[in-house]
JSON list of C-alpha atoms in Angstrom, two decimals:
[
{"chain": "A", "resi": 1, "resn": "MET", "atom": "CA", "xyz": [23.99, 17.93, 6.05]},
{"chain": "A", "resi": 2, "resn": "SER", "atom": "CA", "xyz": [22.49, 15.56, 3.31]},
{"chain": "A", "resi": 3, "resn": "LYS", "atom": "CA", "xyz": [25.20, 13.22, 3.01]},
{"chain": "A", "resi": 4, "resn": "PRO", "atom": "CA", "xyz": [25.28, 10.24, 5.34]},
{"chain": "A", "resi": 5, "resn": "SER", "atom": "CA", "xyz": [28.71, 10.50, 7.55]},
{"chain": "A", "resi": 6, "resn": "ASP", "atom": "CA", "xyz": [30.07, 7.17, 6.59]},
{"chain": "A", "resi": 7, "resn": "ASP", "atom": "CA", "xyz": [31.76, 5.75, 3.22]},
{"chain": "A", "resi": 8, "resn": "SER", "atom": "CA", "xyz": [30.26, 3.96, 0.57]},
{"chain": "A", "resi": 9, "resn": "SER", "atom": "CA", "xyz": [28.85, 0.92, 1.42]},
{"chain": "A", "resi": 10, "resn": "ILE", "atom": "CA", "xyz": [26.23, -1.80, 0.71]},
{"chain": "A", "resi": 11, "resn": "ILE", "atom": "CA", "xyz": [23.43, -2.39, 2.88]},
{"chain": "A", "resi": 12, "resn": "ARG", "atom": "CA", "xyz": [21.95, -5.54, 2.46]},
{"chain": "A", "resi": 13, "resn": "ARG", "atom": "CA", "xyz": [18.21, -6.41, 2.60]},
{"chain": "A", "resi": 14, "resn": "SER", "atom": "CA", "xyz": [18.91, -9.32, 5.09]},
{"chain": "A", "resi": 15, "resn": "ASP", "atom": "CA", "xyz": [20.64, -6.93, 7.27]},
{"chain": "A", "resi": 16, "resn": "CYS", "atom": "CA", "xyz": [17.83, -4.49, 7.56]},
{"chain": "A", "resi": 17, "resn": "LEU", "atom": "CA", "xyz": [15.64, -4.77, 10.73]},
{"chain": "A", "resi": 18, "resn": "SER", "atom": "CA", "xyz": [11.65, -4.84, 10.45]},
{"chain": "A", "resi": 19, "resn": "VAL", "atom": "CA", "xyz": [10.24, -1.94, 12.81]},
{"chain": "A", "resi": 20, "resn": "PRO", "atom": "CA", "xyz": [6.51, -1.33, 13.61]},
{"chain": "A", "resi": 21, "resn": "TRP", "atom": "CA", "xyz": [4.75, 1.56, 11.73]},
{"chain": "A", "resi": 22, "resn": "LYS", "atom": "CA", "xyz": [4.54, 4.54, 14.07]},
{"chain": "A", "resi": 23, "resn": "ASN", "atom": "CA", "xyz": [0.77, 3.75, 14.60]},
{"chain": "A", "resi": 24, "resn": "GLY", "atom": "CA", "xyz": [1.62, 0.09, 15.29]},
{"chain": "A", "resi": 25, "resn": "MET", "atom": "CA", "xyz": [-0.46, -1.35, 12.58]},
{"chain": "A", "resi": 26, "resn": "GLY", "atom": "CA", "xyz": [1.88, -2.59, 10.20]},
{"chain": "A", "resi": 27, "resn": "THR", "atom": "CA", "xyz": [5.76, -3.30, 9.84]},
{"chain": "A", "resi": 28, "resn": "THR", "atom": "CA", "xyz": [8.59, -1.58, 7.97]},
{"chain": "A", "resi": 29, "resn": "GLN", "atom": "CA", "xyz": [12.08, -2.96, 6.83]},
{"chain": "A", "resi": 30, "resn": "GLU", "atom": "CA", "xyz": [14.28, 0.28, 7.91]},
{"chain": "A", "resi": 31, "resn": "ILE", "atom": "CA", "xyz": [16.93, 0.89, 5.25]},
{"chain": "A", "resi": 32, "resn": "ALA", "atom": "CA", "xyz": [18.56, 4.03, 6.53]},
{"chain": "A", "resi": 33, "resn": "VAL", "atom": "CA", "xyz": [18.13, 6.74, 8.65]},
{"chain": "A", "resi": 34, "resn": "GLN", "atom": "CA", "xyz": [19.60, 10.22, 8.78]},
{"chain": "A", "resi": 35, "resn": "PRO", "atom": "CA", "xyz": [21.09, 11.08, 11.11]},
{"chain": "A", "resi": 36, "resn": "SER", "atom": "CA", "xyz": [21.76, 7.25, 12.16]},
{"chain": "A", "resi": 37, "resn": "GLY", "atom": "CA", "xyz": [19.75, 5.99, 15.21]},
{"chain": "A", "resi": 38, "resn": "SER", "atom": "CA", "xyz": [17.22, 9.05, 14.84]},
{"chain": "A", "resi": 39, "resn": "HIS", "atom": "CA", "xyz": [13.68, 8.07, 16.29]},
{"chain": "A", "resi": 40, "resn": "THR", "atom": "CA", "xyz": [10.82, 8.35, 14.06]},
{"chain": "A", "resi": 41, "resn": "ASP", "atom": "CA", "xyz": [10.12, 11.75, 15.63]},
{"chain": "A", "resi": 42, "resn": "HIS", "atom": "CA", "xyz": [13.52, 13.36, 14.84]},
{"chain": "A", "resi": 43, "resn": "PHE", "atom": "CA", "xyz": [14.96, 12.32, 11.53]},
{"chain": "A", "resi": 44, "resn": "LEU", "atom": "CA", "xyz": [16.15, 14.58, 8.81]},
{"chain": "A", "resi": 45, "resn": "TRP", "atom": "CA", "xyz": [15.27, 11.73, 6.31]},
{"chain": "A", "resi": 46, "resn": "ARG", "atom": "CA", "xyz": [14.54, 8.29, 6.43]},
{"chain": "A", "resi": 47, "resn": "VAL", "atom": "CA", "xyz": [14.22, 5.08, 3.84]},
{"chain": "A", "resi": 48, "resn": "SER", "atom": "CA", "xyz": [12.16, 1.96, 4.36]},
{"chain": "A", "resi": 49, "resn": "VAL", "atom": "CA", "xyz": [10.38, -0.73, 2.63]},
{"chain": "A", "resi": 50, "resn": "ALA", "atom": "CA", "xyz": [6.39, -1.36, 4.31]},
{"chain": "A", "resi": 51, "resn": "GLU", "atom": "CA", "xyz": [4.63, -4.69, 3.98]},
{"chain": "A", "resi": 52, "resn": "VAL", "atom": "CA", "xyz": [1.17, -3.60, 3.31]},
{"chain": "A", "resi": 53, "resn": "SER", "atom": "CA", "xyz": [-1.10, -6.60, 4.12]},
{"chain": "A", "resi": 54, "resn": "SER", "atom": "CA", "xyz": [-4.57, -5.05, 5.11]},
{"chain": "A", "resi": 55, "resn": "ALA", "atom": "CA", "xyz": [-6.37, -1.70, 4.91]},
{"chain": "A", "resi": 56, "resn": "ALA", "atom": "CA", "xyz": [-4.86, 0.01, 7.97]},
{"chain": "A", "resi": 57, "resn": "PRO", "atom": "CA", "xyz": [-4.16, 3.50, 7.85]},
{"chain": "A", "resi": 58, "resn": "PHE", "atom": "CA", "xyz": [-0.98, 5.25, 7.30]},
{"chain": "A", "resi": 59, "resn": "SER", "atom": "CA", "xyz": [1.04, 6.52, 10.32]},
{"chain": "A", "resi": 60, "resn": "SER", "atom": "CA", "xyz": [0.76, 10.45, 10.57]},
{"chain": "A", "resi": 61, "resn": "PHE", "atom": "CA", "xyz": [3.95, 12.22, 10.04]},
{"chain": "A", "resi": 62, "resn": "PRO", "atom": "CA", "xyz": [3.27, 15.90, 10.48]},
{"chain": "A", "resi": 63, "resn": "GLY", "atom": "CA", "xyz": [5.87, 18.14, 8.88]},
{"chain": "A", "resi": 64, "resn": "ILE", "atom": "CA", "xyz": [7.23, 15.34, 6.71]},
{"chain": "A", "resi": 65, "resn": "ASP", "atom": "CA", "xyz": [7.19, 14.97, 2.53]},
{"chain": "A", "resi": 66, "resn": "ARG", "atom": "CA", "xyz": [6.58, 11.29, 1.69]},
{"chain": "A", "resi": 67, "resn": "HIS", "atom": "CA", "xyz": [7.51, 9.74, -1.20]},
{"chain": "A", "resi": 68, "resn": "ILE", "atom": "CA", "xyz": [5.97, 6.13, -2.03]},
{"chain": "A", "resi": 69, "resn": "VAL", "atom": "CA", "xyz": [6.63, 3.51, -4.54]},
{"chain": "A", "resi": 70, "resn": "LEU", "atom": "CA", "xyz": [4.90, 0.12, -5.47]},
{"chain": "A", "resi": 71, "resn": "LEU", "atom": "CA", "xyz": [7.71, -2.58, -5.53]},
{"chain": "A", "resi": 72, "resn": "GLU", "atom": "CA", "xyz": [5.63, -5.77, -5.33]},
{"chain": "A", "resi": 73, "resn": "GLY", "atom": "CA", "xyz": [1.89, -6.71, -5.39]},
{"chain": "A", "resi": 74, "resn": "ALA", "atom": "CA", "xyz": [-1.09, -5.49, -7.30]},
{"chain": "A", "resi": 75, "resn": "GLY", "atom": "CA", "xyz": [-0.86, -2.31, -5.15]},
{"chain": "A", "resi": 76, "resn": "PHE", "atom": "CA", "xyz": [-3.77, -0.22, -3.28]},
{"chain": "A", "resi": 77, "resn": "ILE", "atom": "CA", "xyz": [-6.01, 2.80, -3.52]},
{"chain": "A", "resi": 78, "resn": "MET", "atom": "CA", "xyz": [-5.00, 5.65, -1.28]},
{"chain": "A", "resi": 79, "resn": "THR", "atom": "CA", "xyz": [-7.54, 7.99, 0.05]},
{"chain": "A", "resi": 80, "resn": "LEU", "atom": "CA", "xyz": [-5.92, 10.91, 1.38]},
{"chain": "A", "resi": 81, "resn": "ASP", "atom": "CA", "xyz": [-7.68, 13.56, 3.93]},
{"chain": "A", "resi": 82, "resn": "ASP", "atom": "CA", "xyz": [-10.93, 11.63, 3.03]},
{"chain": "A", "resi": 83, "resn": "ASP", "atom": "CA", "xyz": [-11.49, 12.66, -0.49]},
{"chain": "A", "resi": 84, "resn": "ARG", "atom": "CA", "xyz": [-8.52, 12.62, -2.60]},
{"chain": "A", "resi": 85, "resn": "LYS", "atom": "CA", "xyz": [-7.76, 9.44, -4.41]},
{"chain": "A", "resi": 86, "resn": "HIS", "atom": "CA", "xyz": [-4.71, 7.89, -5.65]},
{"chain": "A", "resi": 87, "resn": "ALA", "atom": "CA", "xyz": [-4.02, 4.22, -7.48]},
{"chain": "A", "resi": 88, "resn": "LEU", "atom": "CA", "xyz": [-0.83, 3.18, -6.30]},
{"chain": "A", "resi": 89, "resn": "ASP", "atom": "CA", "xyz": [-0.81, 0.14, -8.77]},
{"chain": "A", "resi": 90, "resn": "THR", "atom": "CA", "xyz": [1.78, 0.65, -11.10]},
{"chain": "A", "resi": 91, "resn": "PRO", "atom": "CA", "xyz": [5.19, -0.50, -9.86]},
{"chain": "A", "resi": 92, "resn": "PHE", "atom": "CA", "xyz": [8.16, 1.88, -9.86]},
{"chain": "A", "resi": 93, "resn": "VAL", "atom": "CA", "xyz": [5.93, 5.00, -10.49]},
{"chain": "A", "resi": 94, "resn": "PRO", "atom": "CA", "xyz": [6.87, 7.23, -7.26]},
{"chain": "A", "resi": 95, "resn": "PHE", "atom": "CA", "xyz": [3.96, 9.29, -5.75]},
{"chain": "A", "resi": 96, "resn": "ALA", "atom": "CA", "xyz": [4.43, 12.31, -3.28]},
{"chain": "A", "resi": 97, "resn": "PHE", "atom": "CA", "xyz": [2.23, 13.23, -0.41]},
{"chain": "A", "resi": 98, "resn": "ALA", "atom": "CA", "xyz": [2.25, 15.35, 3.12]},
{"chain": "A", "resi": 99, "resn": "GLY", "atom": "CA", "xyz": [3.12, 13.16, 6.13]},
{"chain": "A", "resi": 100, "resn": "GLU", "atom": "CA", "xyz": [0.15, 14.90, 7.83]},
{"chain": "A", "resi": 101, "resn": "SER", "atom": "CA", "xyz": [-2.35, 13.92, 5.38]},
{"chain": "A", "resi": 102, "resn": "ALA", "atom": "CA", "xyz": [-4.81, 11.03, 6.82]},
{"chain": "A", "resi": 103, "resn": "VAL", "atom": "CA", "xyz": [-4.29, 8.29, 4.57]},
{"chain": "A", "resi": 104, "resn": "ALA", "atom": "CA", "xyz": [-6.59, 4.93, 4.43]},
{"chain": "A", "resi": 105, "resn": "VAL", "atom": "CA", "xyz": [-6.01, 2.22, 1.99]},
{"chain": "A", "resi": 106, "resn": "THR", "atom": "CA", "xyz": [-8.06, -0.45, -0.20]},
{"chain": "A", "resi": 107, "resn": "LEU", "atom": "CA", "xyz": [-5.89, -3.28, -1.38]},
{"chain": "A", "resi": 108, "resn": "VAL", "atom": "CA", "xyz": [-6.20, -4.01, -5.15]},
{"chain": "A", "resi": 109, "resn": "ASP", "atom": "CA", "xyz": [-5.63, -7.95, -4.59]},
{"chain": "A", "resi": 110, "resn": "GLY", "atom": "CA", "xyz": [-3.74, -8.97, -1.78]},
{"chain": "A", "resi": 111, "resn": "ALA", "atom": "CA", "xyz": [-0.52, -7.65, 0.02]},
{"chain": "A", "resi": 112, "resn": "THR", "atom": "CA", "xyz": [1.99, -5.42, -1.48]},
{"chain": "A", "resi": 113, "resn": "ARG", "atom": "CA", "xyz": [5.44, -4.24, -0.79]},
{"chain": "A", "resi": 114, "resn": "ASP", "atom": "CA", "xyz": [6.25, -0.52, -1.33]},
{"chain": "A", "resi": 115, "resn": "PHE", "atom": "CA", "xyz": [9.63, 1.79, -1.05]},
{"chain": "A", "resi": 116, "resn": "ASN", "atom": "CA", "xyz": [9.39, 4.64, 1.20]},
{"chain": "A", "resi": 117, "resn": "LEU", "atom": "CA", "xyz": [11.28, 8.08, 1.36]},
{"chain": "A", "resi": 118, "resn": "MET", "atom": "CA", "xyz": [10.30, 10.60, 3.98]},
{"chain": "A", "resi": 119, "resn": "VAL", "atom": "CA", "xyz": [12.02, 14.04, 4.57]},
{"chain": "A", "resi": 120, "resn": "ARG", "atom": "CA", "xyz": [11.75, 16.65, 7.11]},
{"chain": "A", "resi": 121, "resn": "ARG", "atom": "CA", "xyz": [9.96, 19.10, 5.03]},
{"chain": "A", "resi": 122, "resn": "ALA", "atom": "CA", "xyz": [11.49, 22.36, 6.93]},
{"chain": "A", "resi": 123, "resn": "GLU", "atom": "CA", "xyz": [15.20, 21.26, 6.68]},
{"chain": "A", "resi": 124, "resn": "ALA", "atom": "CA", "xyz": [15.64, 19.27, 3.25]},
{"chain": "A", "resi": 125, "resn": "TRP", "atom": "CA", "xyz": [14.24, 18.63, -0.02]},
{"chain": "A", "resi": 126, "resn": "GLY", "atom": "CA", "xyz": [13.95, 15.09, -1.55]},
{"chain": "A", "resi": 127, "resn": "ASP", "atom": "CA", "xyz": [12.86, 12.88, -4.22]},
{"chain": "A", "resi": 128, "resn": "VAL", "atom": "CA", "xyz": [13.23, 9.70, -5.76]},
{"chain": "A", "resi": 129, "resn": "VAL", "atom": "CA", "xyz": [14.41, 9.12, -9.53]},
{"chain": "A", "resi": 130, "resn": "VAL", "atom": "CA", "xyz": [13.65, 5.99, -11.16]},
{"chain": "A", "resi": 131, "resn": "MET", "atom": "CA", "xyz": [16.35, 4.10, -13.45]},
{"chain": "A", "resi": 132, "resn": "ALA", "atom": "CA", "xyz": [14.81, 1.45, -15.64]},
{"chain": "A", "resi": 133, "resn": "GLU", "atom": "CA", "xyz": [17.03, 1.08, -18.67]},
{"chain": "A", "resi": 134, "resn": "PRO", "atom": "CA", "xyz": [20.25, -1.15, -18.66]},
{"chain": "A", "resi": 135, "resn": "GLY", "atom": "CA", "xyz": [23.24, 0.87, -18.94]},
{"chain": "A", "resi": 136, "resn": "THR", "atom": "CA", "xyz": [25.67, 3.31, -16.92]},
{"chain": "A", "resi": 137, "resn": "TYR", "atom": "CA", "xyz": [24.12, 6.48, -14.58]},
{"chain": "A", "resi": 138, "resn": "ARG", "atom": "CA", "xyz": [26.21, 9.09, -13.68]},
{"chain": "A", "resi": 139, "resn": "LEU", "atom": "CA", "xyz": [24.66, 10.49, -10.31]},
{"chain": "A", "resi": 140, "resn": "GLU", "atom": "CA", "xyz": [24.44, 13.70, -9.04]},
{"chain": "A", "resi": 141, "resn": "PRO", "atom": "CA", "xyz": [26.24, 14.67, -5.72]},
{"chain": "A", "resi": 142, "resn": "ASP", "atom": "CA", "xyz": [22.88, 15.05, -4.03]},
{"chain": "A", "resi": 143, "resn": "VAL", "atom": "CA", "xyz": [22.00, 11.18, -4.40]},
{"chain": "A", "resi": 144, "resn": "VAL", "atom": "CA", "xyz": [22.58, 9.81, -0.88]},
{"chain": "A", "resi": 145, "resn": "LEU", "atom": "CA", "xyz": [21.27, 6.11, -1.83]},
{"chain": "A", "resi": 146, "resn": "VAL", "atom": "CA", "xyz": [20.76, 3.75, -4.66]},
{"chain": "A", "resi": 147, "resn": "TYR", "atom": "CA", "xyz": [18.13, 0.86, -4.01]},
{"chain": "A", "resi": 148, "resn": "ALA", "atom": "CA", "xyz": [17.88, -2.20, -6.19]},
{"chain": "A", "resi": 149, "resn": "ALA", "atom": "CA", "xyz": [14.07, -2.55, -7.00]},
{"chain": "A", "resi": 150, "resn": "ARG", "atom": "CA", "xyz": [14.58, -5.25, -9.39]},
{"chain": "A", "resi": 151, "resn": "ALA", "atom": "CA", "xyz": [17.37, -7.32, -10.70]},
{"chain": "A", "resi": 152, "resn": "GLU", "atom": "CA", "xyz": [21.10, -6.37, -10.27]},
{"chain": "A", "resi": 153, "resn": "ILE", "atom": "CA", "xyz": [23.15, -3.31, -10.17]},
{"chain": "A", "resi": 154, "resn": "ASP", "atom": "CA", "xyz": [26.91, -2.69, -10.14]},
{"chain": "A", "resi": 155, "resn": "THR", "atom": "CA", "xyz": [28.21, 0.18, -7.96]},
{"chain": "A", "resi": 156, "resn": "ALA", "atom": "CA", "xyz": [31.87, 0.95, -7.13]},
{"chain": "A", "resi": 157, "resn": "VAL", "atom": "CA", "xyz": [32.03, -1.10, -3.95]},
{"chain": "A", "resi": 158, "resn": "GLY", "atom": "CA", "xyz": [30.16, -4.30, -5.43]},
{"chain": "A", "resi": 159, "resn": "VAL", "atom": "CA", "xyz": [26.94, -5.67, -6.93]},
{"chain": "A", "resi": 160, "resn": "LEU", "atom": "CA", "xyz": [23.42, -5.03, -5.43]},
{"chain": "A", "resi": 161, "resn": "HIS", "atom": "CA", "xyz": [20.93, -7.56, -5.79]},
{"chain": "A", "resi": 162, "resn": "ALA", "atom": "CA", "xyz": [17.18, -7.00, -5.46]},
{"chain": "A", "resi": 163, "resn": "GLY", "atom": "CA", "xyz": [16.45, -5.28, -2.13]},
{"chain": "A", "resi": 164, "resn": "ASP", "atom": "CA", "xyz": [20.17, -4.18, -1.58]},
{"chain": "A", "resi": 165, "resn": "THR", "atom": "CA", "xyz": [20.81, -0.74, -1.10]},
{"chain": "A", "resi": 166, "resn": "TRP", "atom": "CA", "xyz": [24.24, 1.27, -1.94]},
{"chain": "A", "resi": 167, "resn": "ARG", "atom": "CA", "xyz": [24.96, 4.41, 0.39]},
{"chain": "A", "resi": 168, "resn": "ASN", "atom": "CA", "xyz": [26.82, 6.69, -1.97]},
{"chain": "A", "resi": 169, "resn": "GLY", "atom": "CA", "xyz": [29.15, 8.23, 0.33]},
{"chain": "A", "resi": 170, "resn": "SER", "atom": "CA", "xyz": [31.49, 9.92, -2.37]},
{"chain": "A", "resi": 171, "resn": "GLY", "atom": "CA", "xyz": [29.50, 12.19, -3.75]},
{"chain": "A", "resi": 172, "resn": "ARG", "atom": "CA", "xyz": [29.43, 12.16, -7.80]},
{"chain": "A", "resi": 173, "resn": "SER", "atom": "CA", "xyz": [29.55, 8.69, -8.84]},
{"chain": "A", "resi": 174, "resn": "GLN", "atom": "CA", "xyz": [28.12, 5.82, -11.21]},
{"chain": "A", "resi": 175, "resn": "VAL", "atom": "CA", "xyz": [26.10, 3.07, -11.24]},
{"chain": "A", "resi": 176, "resn": "THR", "atom": "CA", "xyz": [25.48, 0.52, -14.10]},
{"chain": "A", "resi": 177, "resn": "LEU", "atom": "CA", "xyz": [22.18, -1.29, -14.56]},
{"chain": "A", "resi": 178, "resn": "ARG", "atom": "CA", "xyz": [22.01, -4.98, -16.04]},
{"chain": "A", "resi": 179, "resn": "ASP", "atom": "CA", "xyz": [19.38, -6.05, -17.92]},
{"chain": "A", "resi": 180, "resn": "GLY", "atom": "CA", "xyz": [16.25, -5.92, -16.25]},
{"chain": "A", "resi": 181, "resn": "ALA", "atom": "CA", "xyz": [17.11, -4.07, -13.41]},
{"chain": "A", "resi": 182, "resn": "VAL", "atom": "CA", "xyz": [15.31, -1.12, -12.00]},
{"chain": "A", "resi": 183, "resn": "ALA", "atom": "CA", "xyz": [16.86, 1.38, -9.26]},
{"chain": "A", "resi": 184, "resn": "LEU", "atom": "CA", "xyz": [15.63, 3.90, -7.07]},
{"chain": "A", "resi": 185, "resn": "ALA", "atom": "CA", "xyz": [18.03, 6.88, -6.81]},
{"chain": "A", "resi": 186, "resn": "ILE", "atom": "CA", "xyz": [17.20, 9.14, -3.85]},
{"chain": "A", "resi": 187, "resn": "ARG", "atom": "CA", "xyz": [18.25, 12.56, -3.83]},
{"chain": "A", "resi": 188, "resn": "ILE", "atom": "CA", "xyz": [18.39, 14.95, -0.51]},
{"chain": "A", "resi": 189, "resn": "ARG", "atom": "CA", "xyz": [19.32, 18.45, -0.76]},
{"chain": "A", "resi": 190, "resn": "PRO", "atom": "CA", "xyz": [19.27, 20.71, 2.44]},
{"chain": "A", "resi": 191, "resn": "LYS", "atom": "CA", "xyz": [17.22, 23.95, 2.39]},
{"chain": "A", "resi": 192, "resn": "ALA", "atom": "CA", "xyz": [19.06, 27.24, 2.67]}
]
């Protein structure tokens, strides 16, 4: 259940379609969804990169655990459920929150891009692991995707450029980060 059904492959940034947010107030570039072709209310997990260009509220996703990572821009201040604040203003630092939380944002200084992982809470556990030092990393079997957040990354099936994603269909494998590269490894584990 946690692995994509197809073999290892590279998902190029240019091949990812932009789709409207669930609430229609912005757009996101969908990278991968499991099961493939799932609607926003029926996925096990979903990975995308959102463009945040206004103070529009986030879409509500009841029963979903969300993880967000600032990729570009000065970021924004998140107000969750009208009282808890979180500054998403440091690139490549994941922040987890409940999908049913009401989230309002205040942009710090202009538009931003952020990476998003969503996981259906009752069925699976997921997180985002940041790799930011040059070198070779052996991946755990629960890593389903590796996203190139910055610079170039070597995989078993080719080179990732910034914005590309490697679908790890082979289980345990490895990636090599070149100088200046930052990778986001997406781990998914089914719940018993």
